Amino acid sequence: LFYDFFLNRRAVDELLNEAKRGRIRAETMGPAGWMKCPLRGPNKRFLLNTLRNTVPLRGLSERRPAGGSTGHQSARNQKEEEETPRRRHSRSGIAHPAARRAPDLPPAPLPPVLLHPPAPRPSRR
């Protein structure tokens, strides 16, 4: 009961805050300030993956040899000396969440829009 009250209160607060921001935008930009931005939001998954791949890994300097030659031969020797191979991905056998579907189920039906493509429009001359 308290949780429902909390959620309702939070929703009302968010709506009031959005209306307040819209009023401020309308004062500065005119009536178009009430409209939402026509641009799409950022692709957050792409941004997170990009950041993960560009930020240097922790402990990378600990794994590198402190001295000596830094050629292909030393890297190959280091790989041979490792006792346990490291895996980047778990080998659970499931590659994608969609693969978890029961094999007995038929595929989902296509929406009517995809079943019947639109008729070609007559050209205007």
mmCIF file of N, CA and C in Angstrom:
data_model
loop_
_atom_site.group_PDB
_atom_site.id
_atom_site.type_symbol
_atom_site.label_atom_id
_atom_site.label_comp_id
_atom_site.label_asym_id
_atom_site.label_seq_id
_atom_site.Cartn_x
_atom_site.Cartn_y
_atom_site.Cartn_z
ATOM 1 N N LEU A 1 0.829 -1.189 0.000
ATOM 2 C CA LEU A 1 0.000 0.000 0.000
ATOM 3 C C LEU A 1 0.875 1.255 0.000
ATOM 4 N N PHE A 2 1.884 1.252 0.864
ATOM 5 C CA PHE A 2 2.782 2.401 0.919
ATOM 6 C C PHE A 2 3.560 2.531 -0.385
ATOM 7 N N TYR A 3 3.932 1.374 -0.953
ATOM 8 C CA TYR A 3 4.697 1.376 -2.197
ATOM 9 C C TYR A 3 3.877 1.992 -3.333
ATOM 10 N N ASP A 4 2.573 1.659 -3.411
ATOM 11 C CA ASP A 4 1.705 2.236 -4.435
ATOM 12 C C ASP A 4 1.592 3.746 -4.257
ATOM 13 N N PHE A 5 1.458 4.174 -3.014
ATOM 14 C CA PHE A 5 1.383 5.609 -2.738
ATOM 15 C C PHE A 5 2.677 6.296 -3.170
ATOM 16 N N PHE A 6 3.806 5.656 -2.864
ATOM 17 C CA PHE A 6 5.107 6.215 -3.227
ATOM 18 C C PHE A 6 5.239 6.332 -4.744
ATOM 19 N N LEU A 7 4.821 5.278 -5.476
ATOM 20 C CA LEU A 7 4.910 5.316 -6.935
ATOM 21 C C LEU A 7 4.003 6.394 -7.522
ATOM 22 N N ASN A 8 2.794 6.514 -6.997
ATOM 23 C CA ASN A 8 1.884 7.548 -7.488
ATOM 24 C C ASN A 8 2.446 8.935 -7.228
ATOM 25 N N ARG A 9 2.990 9.129 -6.045
ATOM 26 C CA ARG A 9 3.574 10.432 -5.693
ATOM 27 C C ARG A 9 4.753 10.758 -6.612
ATOM 28 N N ARG A 10 5.572 9.748 -6.874
ATOM 29 C CA ARG A 10 6.737 9.939 -7.744
ATOM 30 C C ARG A 10 6.296 10.292 -9.167
ATOM 31 N N ALA A 11 5.246 9.615 -9.662
ATOM 32 C CA ALA A 11 4.733 9.896 -11.006
ATOM 33 C C ALA A 11 4.188 11.317 -11.089
ATOM 34 N N VAL A 12 3.456 11.741 -10.061
ATOM 35 C CA VAL A 12 2.915 13.103 -10.043
ATOM 36 C C VAL A 12 4.053 14.117 -10.027
ATOM 37 N N ASP A 13 5.078 13.862 -9.228
ATOM 38 C CA ASP A 13 6.229 14.774 -9.173
ATOM 39 C C ASP A 13 6.914 14.882 -10.534
ATOM 40 N N GLU A 14 7.086 13.751 -11.217
ATOM 41 C CA GLU A 14 7.731 13.776 -12.532
ATOM 42 C C GLU A 14 6.894 14.560 -13.540
ATOM 43 N N LEU A 15 5.583 14.369 -13.516
ATOM 44 C CA LEU A 15 4.719 15.121 -14.426
ATOM 45 C C LEU A 15 4.781 16.614 -14.145
ATOM 46 N N LEU A 16 4.790 16.980 -12.863
ATOM 47 C CA LEU A 16 4.887 18.401 -12.513
ATOM 48 C C LEU A 16 6.227 18.985 -12.945
ATOM 49 N N ASN A 17 7.305 18.225 -12.748
ATOM 50 C CA ASN A 17 8.625 18.708 -13.167
ATOM 51 C C ASN A 17 8.686 18.884 -14.681
ATOM 52 N N GLU A 18 8.106 17.932 -15.423
ATOM 53 C CA GLU A 18 8.111 18.045 -16.879
ATOM 54 C C GLU A 18 7.293 19.250 -17.335
ATOM 55 N N ALA A 19 6.162 19.503 -16.682
ATOM 56 C CA ALA A 19 5.344 20.668 -17.027
ATOM 57 C C ALA A 19 6.092 21.958 -16.719
ATOM 58 N N LYS A 20 6.830 21.955 -15.617
ATOM 59 C CA LYS A 20 7.612 23.139 -15.246
ATOM 60 C C LYS A 20 8.699 23.421 -16.287
ATOM 61 N N ARG A 21 9.383 22.345 -16.725
ATOM 62 C CA ARG A 21 10.416 22.514 -17.756
ATOM 63 C C ARG A 21 9.792 22.991 -19.066
ATOM 64 N N GLY A 22 8.617 22.451 -19.405
ATOM 65 C CA GLY A 22 7.930 22.879 -20.624
ATOM 66 C C GLY A 22 7.528 24.336 -20.564
ATOM 67 N N ARG A 23 7.079 24.792 -19.393
ATOM 68 C CA ARG A 23 6.700 26.204 -19.237
ATOM 69 C C ARG A 23 7.909 27.103 -19.448
ATOM 70 N N ILE A 24 9.057 26.701 -18.878
ATOM 71 C CA ILE A 24 10.277 27.508 -19.033
ATOM 72 C C ILE A 24 10.710 27.539 -20.496
ATOM 73 N N ARG A 25 10.634 26.378 -21.176
ATOM 74 C CA ARG A 25 10.985 26.342 -22.600
ATOM 75 C C ARG A 25 10.026 27.208 -23.409
ATOM 76 N N ALA A 26 8.738 27.187 -23.053
ATOM 77 C CA ALA A 26 7.756 27.987 -23.789
ATOM 78 C C ALA A 26 8.018 29.472 -23.594
ATOM 79 N N GLU A 27 8.481 29.863 -22.406
ATOM 80 C CA GLU A 27 8.792 31.277 -22.166
ATOM 81 C C GLU A 27 9.983 31.715 -22.998
ATOM 82 N N THR A 28 10.966 30.850 -23.165
ATOM 83 C CA THR A 28 12.176 31.246 -23.890
ATOM 84 C C THR A 28 12.056 31.029 -25.394
ATOM 85 N N MET A 29 11.343 29.968 -25.822
ATOM 86 C CA MET A 29 11.307 29.623 -27.243
ATOM 87 C C MET A 29 9.962 29.900 -27.894
ATOM 88 N N GLY A 30 8.968 30.260 -27.146
ATOM 89 C CA GLY A 30 7.636 30.456 -27.714
ATOM 90 C C GLY A 30 6.835 29.163 -27.672
ATOM 91 N N PRO A 31 5.753 29.095 -28.434
ATOM 92 C CA PRO A 31 4.883 27.910 -28.388
ATOM 93 C C PRO A 31 5.591 26.612 -28.779
ATOM 94 N N ALA A 32 6.624 26.698 -29.604
ATOM 95 C CA ALA A 32 7.339 25.480 -30.007
ATOM 96 C C ALA A 32 8.088 24.863 -28.830
ATOM 97 N N GLY A 33 8.254 25.608 -27.750
ATOM 98 C CA GLY A 33 8.943 25.079 -26.582
ATOM 99 C C GLY A 33 8.187 23.970 -25.887
ATOM 100 N N TRP A 34 6.872 23.887 -26.115
ATOM 101 C CA TRP A 34 6.083 22.820 -25.499
ATOM 102 C C TRP A 34 6.291 21.495 -26.216
ATOM 103 N N MET A 35 6.731 21.556 -27.469
ATOM 104 C CA MET A 35 6.918 20.315 -28.233
ATOM 105 C C MET A 35 8.195 19.613 -27.786
ATOM 106 N N LYS A 36 8.170 18.300 -27.874
ATOM 107 C CA LYS A 36 9.366 17.540 -27.518
ATOM 108 C C LYS A 36 10.398 17.694 -28.624
ATOM 109 N N CYS A 37 11.638 17.420 -28.296
ATOM 110 C CA CYS A 37 12.725 17.518 -29.260
ATOM 111 C C CYS A 37 12.511 16.482 -30.370
ATOM 112 N N PRO A 38 12.625 16.887 -31.644
ATOM 113 C CA PRO A 38 12.394 15.932 -32.728
ATOM 114 C C PRO A 38 13.537 14.932 -32.909
ATOM 115 N N LEU A 39 14.668 15.200 -32.296
ATOM 116 C CA LEU A 39 15.806 14.290 -32.436
ATOM 117 C C LEU A 39 15.612 13.064 -31.565
ATOM 118 N N ARG A 40 16.121 11.937 -32.047
ATOM 119 C CA ARG A 40 16.040 10.713 -31.256
ATOM 120 C C ARG A 40 17.020 10.794 -30.094
ATOM 121 N N GLY A 41 16.766 9.993 -29.090
ATOM 122 C CA GLY A 41 17.682 9.912 -27.963
ATOM 123 C C GLY A 41 18.953 9.184 -28.366
ATOM 124 N N PRO A 42 19.977 9.266 -27.546
ATOM 125 C CA PRO A 42 21.229 8.600 -27.895
ATOM 126 C C PRO A 42 21.090 7.087 -27.799
ATOM 127 N N ASN A 43 21.907 6.389 -28.567
ATOM 128 C CA ASN A 43 21.958 4.933 -28.509
ATOM 129 C C ASN A 43 22.863 4.581 -27.336
ATOM 130 N N LYS A 44 22.264 4.373 -26.179
ATOM 131 C CA LYS A 44 23.043 4.207 -24.953
ATOM 132 C C LYS A 44 23.840 2.914 -24.949
ATOM 133 N N ARG A 45 23.302 1.868 -25.538
ATOM 134 C CA ARG A 45 24.044 0.603 -25.577
ATOM 135 C C ARG A 45 25.328 0.770 -26.382
ATOM 136 N N PHE A 46 25.241 1.467 -27.536
ATOM 137 C CA PHE A 46 26.425 1.717 -28.352
ATOM 138 C C PHE A 46 27.435 2.556 -27.576
ATOM 139 N N LEU A 47 26.957 3.599 -26.900
ATOM 140 C CA LEU A 47 27.869 4.459 -26.151
ATOM 141 C C LEU A 47 28.565 3.697 -25.029
ATOM 142 N N LEU A 48 27.816 2.870 -24.299
ATOM 143 C CA LEU A 48 28.425 2.103 -23.210
ATOM 144 C C LEU A 48 29.458 1.120 -23.737
ATOM 145 N N ASN A 49 29.138 0.433 -24.832
ATOM 146 C CA ASN A 49 30.098 -0.511 -25.407
ATOM 147 C C ASN A 49 31.335 0.211 -25.909
ATOM 148 N N THR A 50 31.155 1.385 -26.503
ATOM 149 C CA THR A 50 32.300 2.154 -26.984
ATOM 150 C C THR A 50 33.185 2.578 -25.820
ATOM 151 N N LEU A 51 32.562 3.051 -24.743
ATOM 152 C CA LEU A 51 33.351 3.460 -23.579
ATOM 153 C C LEU A 51 34.085 2.275 -22.971
ATOM 154 N N ARG A 52 33.399 1.135 -22.869
ATOM 155 C CA ARG A 52 34.040 -0.049 -22.296
ATOM 156 C C ARG A 52 35.253 -0.471 -23.101
ATOM 157 N N ASN A 53 35.159 -0.360 -24.425
ATOM 158 C CA ASN A 53 36.252 -0.817 -25.276
ATOM 159 C C ASN A 53 37.383 0.194 -25.379
ATOM 160 N N THR A 54 37.136 1.459 -25.076
ATOM 161 C CA THR A 54 38.189 2.455 -25.208
ATOM 162 C C THR A 54 38.902 2.752 -23.896
ATOM 163 N N VAL A 55 38.254 2.524 -22.776
ATOM 164 C CA VAL A 55 38.880 2.784 -21.482
ATOM 165 C C VAL A 55 39.884 1.668 -21.207
ATOM 166 N N PRO A 56 41.113 2.008 -20.805
ATOM 167 C CA PRO A 56 42.099 0.955 -20.537
ATOM 168 C C PRO A 56 41.648 0.058 -19.392
ATOM 169 N N LEU A 57 41.963 -1.210 -19.523
ATOM 170 C CA LEU A 57 41.577 -2.179 -18.502
ATOM 171 C C LEU A 57 42.428 -2.013 -17.257
ATOM 172 N N ARG A 58 41.832 -2.290 -16.098
ATOM 173 C CA ARG A 58 42.596 -2.249 -14.856
ATOM 174 C C ARG A 58 43.531 -3.440 -14.813
ATOM 175 N N GLY A 59 44.697 -3.249 -14.263
ATOM 176 C CA GLY A 59 45.630 -4.348 -14.088
ATOM 177 C C GLY A 59 46.345 -4.728 -15.364
ATOM 178 N N LEU A 60 46.202 -3.945 -16.429
ATOM 179 C CA LEU A 60 46.867 -4.275 -17.676
ATOM 180 C C LEU A 60 48.373 -4.156 -17.512
ATOM 181 N N SER A 61 48.826 -3.157 -16.744
ATOM 182 C CA SER A 61 50.263 -2.977 -16.556
ATOM 183 C C SER A 61 50.846 -4.093 -15.697
ATOM 184 N N GLU A 62 50.028 -4.716 -14.837
ATOM 185 C CA GLU A 62 50.533 -5.797 -13.996
ATOM 186 C C GLU A 62 50.835 -7.040 -14.814
ATOM 187 N N ARG A 63 50.086 -7.265 -15.901
ATOM 188 C CA ARG A 63 50.286 -8.458 -16.710
ATOM 189 C C ARG A 63 51.450 -8.315 -17.674
ATOM 190 N N ARG A 64 51.847 -7.096 -18.001
ATOM 191 C CA ARG A 64 52.960 -6.891 -18.923
ATOM 192 C C ARG A 64 54.271 -7.175 -18.207
ATOM 193 N N PRO A 65 55.251 -7.697 -18.937
ATOM 194 C CA PRO A 65 56.554 -7.923 -18.306
ATOM 195 C C PRO A 65 57.224 -6.594 -17.968
ATOM 196 N N ALA A 66 57.908 -6.551 -16.836
ATOM 197 C CA ALA A 66 58.517 -5.310 -16.361
ATOM 198 C C ALA A 66 59.688 -4.890 -17.239
ATOM 199 N N GLY A 67 60.464 -5.823 -17.719
ATOM 200 C CA GLY A 67 61.624 -5.479 -18.534
ATOM 201 C C GLY A 67 61.822 -6.501 -19.629
ATOM 202 N N GLY A 68 62.908 -6.316 -20.406
ATOM 203 C CA GLY A 68 63.201 -7.281 -21.454
ATOM 204 C C GLY A 68 62.638 -6.832 -22.782
ATOM 205 N N SER A 69 62.749 -7.735 -23.755
ATOM 206 C CA SER A 69 62.290 -7.393 -25.089
ATOM 207 C C SER A 69 60.770 -7.471 -25.149
ATOM 208 N N THR A 70 60.208 -6.644 -25.993
ATOM 209 C CA THR A 70 58.753 -6.629 -26.129
ATOM 210 C C THR A 70 58.386 -7.026 -27.548
ATOM 211 N N GLY A 71 58.878 -8.157 -28.009
ATOM 212 C CA GLY A 71 58.586 -8.621 -29.363
ATOM 213 C C GLY A 71 57.532 -9.698 -29.348
ATOM 214 N N HIS A 72 57.322 -10.271 -30.536
ATOM 215 C CA HIS A 72 56.326 -11.334 -30.662
ATOM 216 C C HIS A 72 56.760 -12.578 -29.905
ATOM 217 N N GLN A 73 58.058 -12.824 -29.860
ATOM 218 C CA GLN A 73 58.554 -14.028 -29.196
ATOM 219 C C GLN A 73 58.242 -13.992 -27.702
ATOM 220 N N SER A 74 58.427 -12.821 -27.051
ATOM 221 C CA SER A 74 58.151 -12.747 -25.616
ATOM 222 C C SER A 74 56.656 -12.897 -25.337
ATOM 223 N N ALA A 75 55.820 -12.358 -26.216
ATOM 224 C CA ALA A 75 54.380 -12.508 -26.029
ATOM 225 C C ALA A 75 53.975 -13.963 -26.191
ATOM 226 N N ARG A 76 54.596 -14.656 -27.145
ATOM 227 C CA ARG A 76 54.279 -16.065 -27.355
ATOM 228 C C ARG A 76 54.726 -16.886 -26.156
ATOM 229 N N ASN A 77 55.912 -16.582 -25.603
ATOM 230 C CA ASN A 77 56.391 -17.299 -24.420
ATOM 231 C C ASN A 77 55.477 -17.045 -23.229
ATOM 232 N N GLN A 78 55.005 -15.816 -23.102
ATOM 233 C CA GLN A 78 54.127 -15.490 -21.982
ATOM 234 C C GLN A 78 52.823 -16.269 -22.090
ATOM 235 N N LYS A 79 52.304 -16.415 -23.310
ATOM 236 C CA LYS A 79 51.075 -17.178 -23.494
ATOM 237 C C LYS A 79 51.292 -18.642 -23.144
ATOM 238 N N GLU A 80 52.449 -19.173 -23.487
ATOM 239 C CA GLU A 80 52.725 -20.577 -23.194
ATOM 240 C C GLU A 80 52.905 -20.802 -21.703
ATOM 241 N N GLU A 81 53.413 -19.785 -20.996
ATOM 242 C CA GLU A 81 53.662 -19.935 -19.570
ATOM 243 C C GLU A 81 52.384 -19.846 -18.733
ATOM 244 N N GLU A 82 51.346 -19.241 -19.285
ATOM 245 C CA GLU A 82 50.106 -19.148 -18.515
ATOM 246 C C GLU A 82 49.575 -20.546 -18.254
ATOM 247 N N GLU A 83 49.220 -20.798 -17.012
ATOM 248 C CA GLU A 83 48.765 -22.135 -16.648
ATOM 249 C C GLU A 83 47.292 -22.332 -16.961
ATOM 250 N N THR A 84 46.472 -21.318 -16.696
ATOM 251 C CA THR A 84 45.042 -21.466 -16.937
ATOM 252 C C THR A 84 44.633 -20.532 -18.062
ATOM 253 N N PRO A 85 43.955 -21.048 -19.081
ATOM 254 C CA PRO A 85 43.510 -20.164 -20.162
ATOM 255 C C PRO A 85 42.367 -19.278 -19.682
ATOM 256 N N ARG A 86 42.359 -18.049 -20.151
ATOM 257 C CA ARG A 86 41.311 -17.108 -19.774
ATOM 258 C C ARG A 86 40.259 -17.085 -20.870
ATOM 259 N N ARG A 87 39.013 -17.030 -20.459
ATOM 260 C CA ARG A 87 37.911 -16.954 -21.410
ATOM 261 C C ARG A 87 37.228 -15.611 -21.257
ATOM 262 N N ARG A 88 36.908 -15.011 -22.386
ATOM 263 C CA ARG A 88 36.192 -13.739 -22.347
ATOM 264 C C ARG A 88 34.703 -13.958 -22.149
ATOM 265 N N HIS A 89 34.168 -15.006 -22.755
ATOM 266 C CA HIS A 89 32.734 -15.252 -22.690
ATOM 267 C C HIS A 89 32.495 -16.619 -22.071
ATOM 268 N N SER A 90 31.407 -16.729 -21.341
ATOM 269 C CA SER A 90 31.076 -18.023 -20.767
ATOM 270 C C SER A 90 30.591 -18.944 -21.873
ATOM 271 N N ARG A 91 30.825 -20.206 -21.710
ATOM 272 C CA ARG A 91 30.399 -21.182 -22.713
ATOM 273 C C ARG A 91 29.196 -21.943 -22.186
ATOM 274 N N SER A 92 28.139 -21.228 -21.943
ATOM 275 C CA SER A 92 26.943 -21.851 -21.392
ATOM 276 C C SER A 92 26.118 -22.537 -22.466
ATOM 277 N N GLY A 93 26.440 -22.318 -23.730
ATOM 278 C CA GLY A 93 25.705 -22.962 -24.801
ATOM 279 C C GLY A 93 24.591 -22.100 -25.359
ATOM 280 N N ILE A 94 24.255 -21.014 -24.706
ATOM 281 C CA ILE A 94 23.189 -20.139 -25.183
ATOM 282 C C ILE A 94 23.843 -18.868 -25.702
ATOM 283 N N ALA A 95 23.687 -18.626 -26.990
ATOM 284 C CA ALA A 95 24.349 -17.484 -27.598
ATOM 285 C C ALA A 95 23.527 -16.214 -27.488
ATOM 286 N N HIS A 96 22.224 -16.333 -27.479
ATOM 287 C CA HIS A 96 21.362 -15.164 -27.519
ATOM 288 C C HIS A 96 20.108 -15.461 -26.707
ATOM 289 N N PRO A 97 19.510 -14.439 -26.057
ATOM 290 C CA PRO A 97 18.294 -14.701 -25.279
ATOM 291 C C PRO A 97 17.168 -15.310 -26.112
ATOM 292 N N ALA A 98 17.131 -15.001 -27.404
ATOM 293 C CA ALA A 98 16.080 -15.574 -28.245
ATOM 294 C C ALA A 98 16.270 -17.077 -28.409
ATOM 295 N N ALA A 99 17.492 -17.560 -28.193
ATOM 296 C CA ALA A 99 17.764 -18.990 -28.331
ATOM 297 C C ALA A 99 17.173 -19.780 -27.175
ATOM 298 N N ARG A 100 16.731 -19.109 -26.124
ATOM 299 C CA ARG A 100 16.163 -19.797 -24.966
ATOM 300 C C ARG A 100 14.721 -20.226 -25.191
ATOM 301 N N ARG A 101 14.124 -19.833 -26.316
ATOM 302 C CA ARG A 101 12.752 -20.208 -26.604
ATOM 303 C C ARG A 101 12.621 -21.710 -26.705
ATOM 304 N N ALA A 102 11.502 -22.212 -26.294
ATOM 305 C CA ALA A 102 11.258 -23.648 -26.387
ATOM 306 C C ALA A 102 11.189 -24.046 -27.858
ATOM 307 N N PRO A 103 11.833 -25.145 -28.247
ATOM 308 C CA PRO A 103 11.839 -25.525 -29.660
ATOM 309 C C PRO A 103 10.474 -25.998 -30.149
ATOM 310 N N ASP A 104 9.537 -26.327 -29.232
ATOM 311 C CA ASP A 104 8.225 -26.829 -29.629
ATOM 312 C C ASP A 104 7.336 -25.723 -30.190
ATOM 313 N N LEU A 105 7.602 -24.480 -29.803
ATOM 314 C CA LEU A 105 6.720 -23.389 -30.188
ATOM 315 C C LEU A 105 6.953 -22.989 -31.641
ATOM 316 N N PRO A 106 5.887 -22.715 -32.384
ATOM 317 C CA PRO A 106 6.070 -22.221 -33.756
ATOM 318 C C PRO A 106 6.536 -20.774 -33.706
ATOM 319 N N PRO A 107 7.137 -20.286 -34.769
ATOM 320 C CA PRO A 107 7.575 -18.885 -34.764
ATOM 321 C C PRO A 107 6.379 -17.951 -34.669
ATOM 322 N N ALA A 108 6.616 -16.794 -34.111
ATOM 323 C CA ALA A 108 5.547 -15.809 -33.929
ATOM 324 C C ALA A 108 5.043 -15.345 -35.289
ATOM 325 N N PRO A 109 3.735 -15.116 -35.433
ATOM 326 C CA PRO A 109 3.206 -14.667 -36.730
ATOM 327 C C PRO A 109 3.643 -13.243 -37.024
ATOM 328 N N LEU A 110 3.811 -12.957 -38.305
ATOM 329 C CA LEU A 110 4.208 -11.618 -38.722
ATOM 330 C C LEU A 110 3.019 -10.676 -38.621
ATOM 331 N N PRO A 111 3.268 -9.411 -38.292
ATOM 332 C CA PRO A 111 2.172 -8.446 -38.277
ATOM 333 C C PRO A 111 1.622 -8.264 -39.692
ATOM 334 N N PRO A 112 0.359 -7.858 -39.819
ATOM 335 C CA PRO A 112 -0.241 -7.725 -41.152
ATOM 336 C C PRO A 112 0.497 -6.748 -42.048
ATOM 337 N N VAL A 113 1.182 -5.780 -41.468
ATOM 338 C CA VAL A 113 1.905 -4.799 -42.275
ATOM 339 C C VAL A 113 3.013 -5.484 -43.062
ATOM 340 N N LEU A 114 3.682 -6.457 -42.456
ATOM 341 C CA LEU A 114 4.788 -7.121 -43.127
ATOM 342 C C LEU A 114 4.313 -8.210 -44.082
ATOM 343 N N LEU A 115 3.120 -8.738 -43.868
ATOM 344 C CA LEU A 115 2.616 -9.784 -44.748
ATOM 345 C C LEU A 115 2.236 -9.232 -46.119
ATOM 346 N N HIS A 116 1.634 -8.060 -46.151
ATOM 347 C CA HIS A 116 1.173 -7.472 -47.404
ATOM 348 C C HIS A 116 1.889 -6.143 -47.617
ATOM 349 N N PRO A 117 2.881 -6.097 -48.511
ATOM 350 C CA PRO A 117 3.562 -4.815 -48.746
ATOM 351 C C PRO A 117 2.603 -3.819 -49.388
ATOM 352 N N PRO A 118 2.840 -2.546 -49.181
ATOM 353 C CA PRO A 118 1.937 -1.539 -49.742
ATOM 354 C C PRO A 118 1.973 -1.560 -51.267
ATOM 355 N N ALA A 119 0.842 -1.225 -51.864
ATOM 356 C CA ALA A 119 0.749 -1.178 -53.324
ATOM 357 C C ALA A 119 1.557 0.005 -53.837
ATOM 358 N N PRO A 120 2.151 -0.123 -55.029
ATOM 359 C CA PRO A 120 2.933 1.005 -55.565
ATOM 360 C C PRO A 120 2.021 2.184 -55.874
ATOM 361 N N ARG A 121 2.539 3.363 -55.617
ATOM 362 C CA ARG A 121 1.773 4.584 -55.846
ATOM 363 C C ARG A 121 1.847 4.966 -57.324
ATOM 364 N N PRO A 122 0.763 5.461 -57.885
ATOM 365 C CA PRO A 122 0.819 5.902 -59.294
ATOM 366 C C PRO A 122 1.685 7.149 -59.409
ATOM 367 N N SER A 123 2.455 7.205 -60.480
ATOM 368 C CA SER A 123 3.351 8.351 -60.658
ATOM 369 C C SER A 123 2.558 9.557 -61.146
ATOM 370 N N ARG A 124 2.962 10.715 -60.689
ATOM 371 C CA ARG A 124 2.312 11.973 -61.090
ATOM 372 C C ARG A 124 3.108 12.592 -62.225
ATOM 373 N N ARG A 125 2.392 12.988 -63.252
ATOM 374 C CA ARG A 125 3.084 13.616 -64.392
ATOM 375 C C ARG A 125 2.521 14.956 -64.696
#
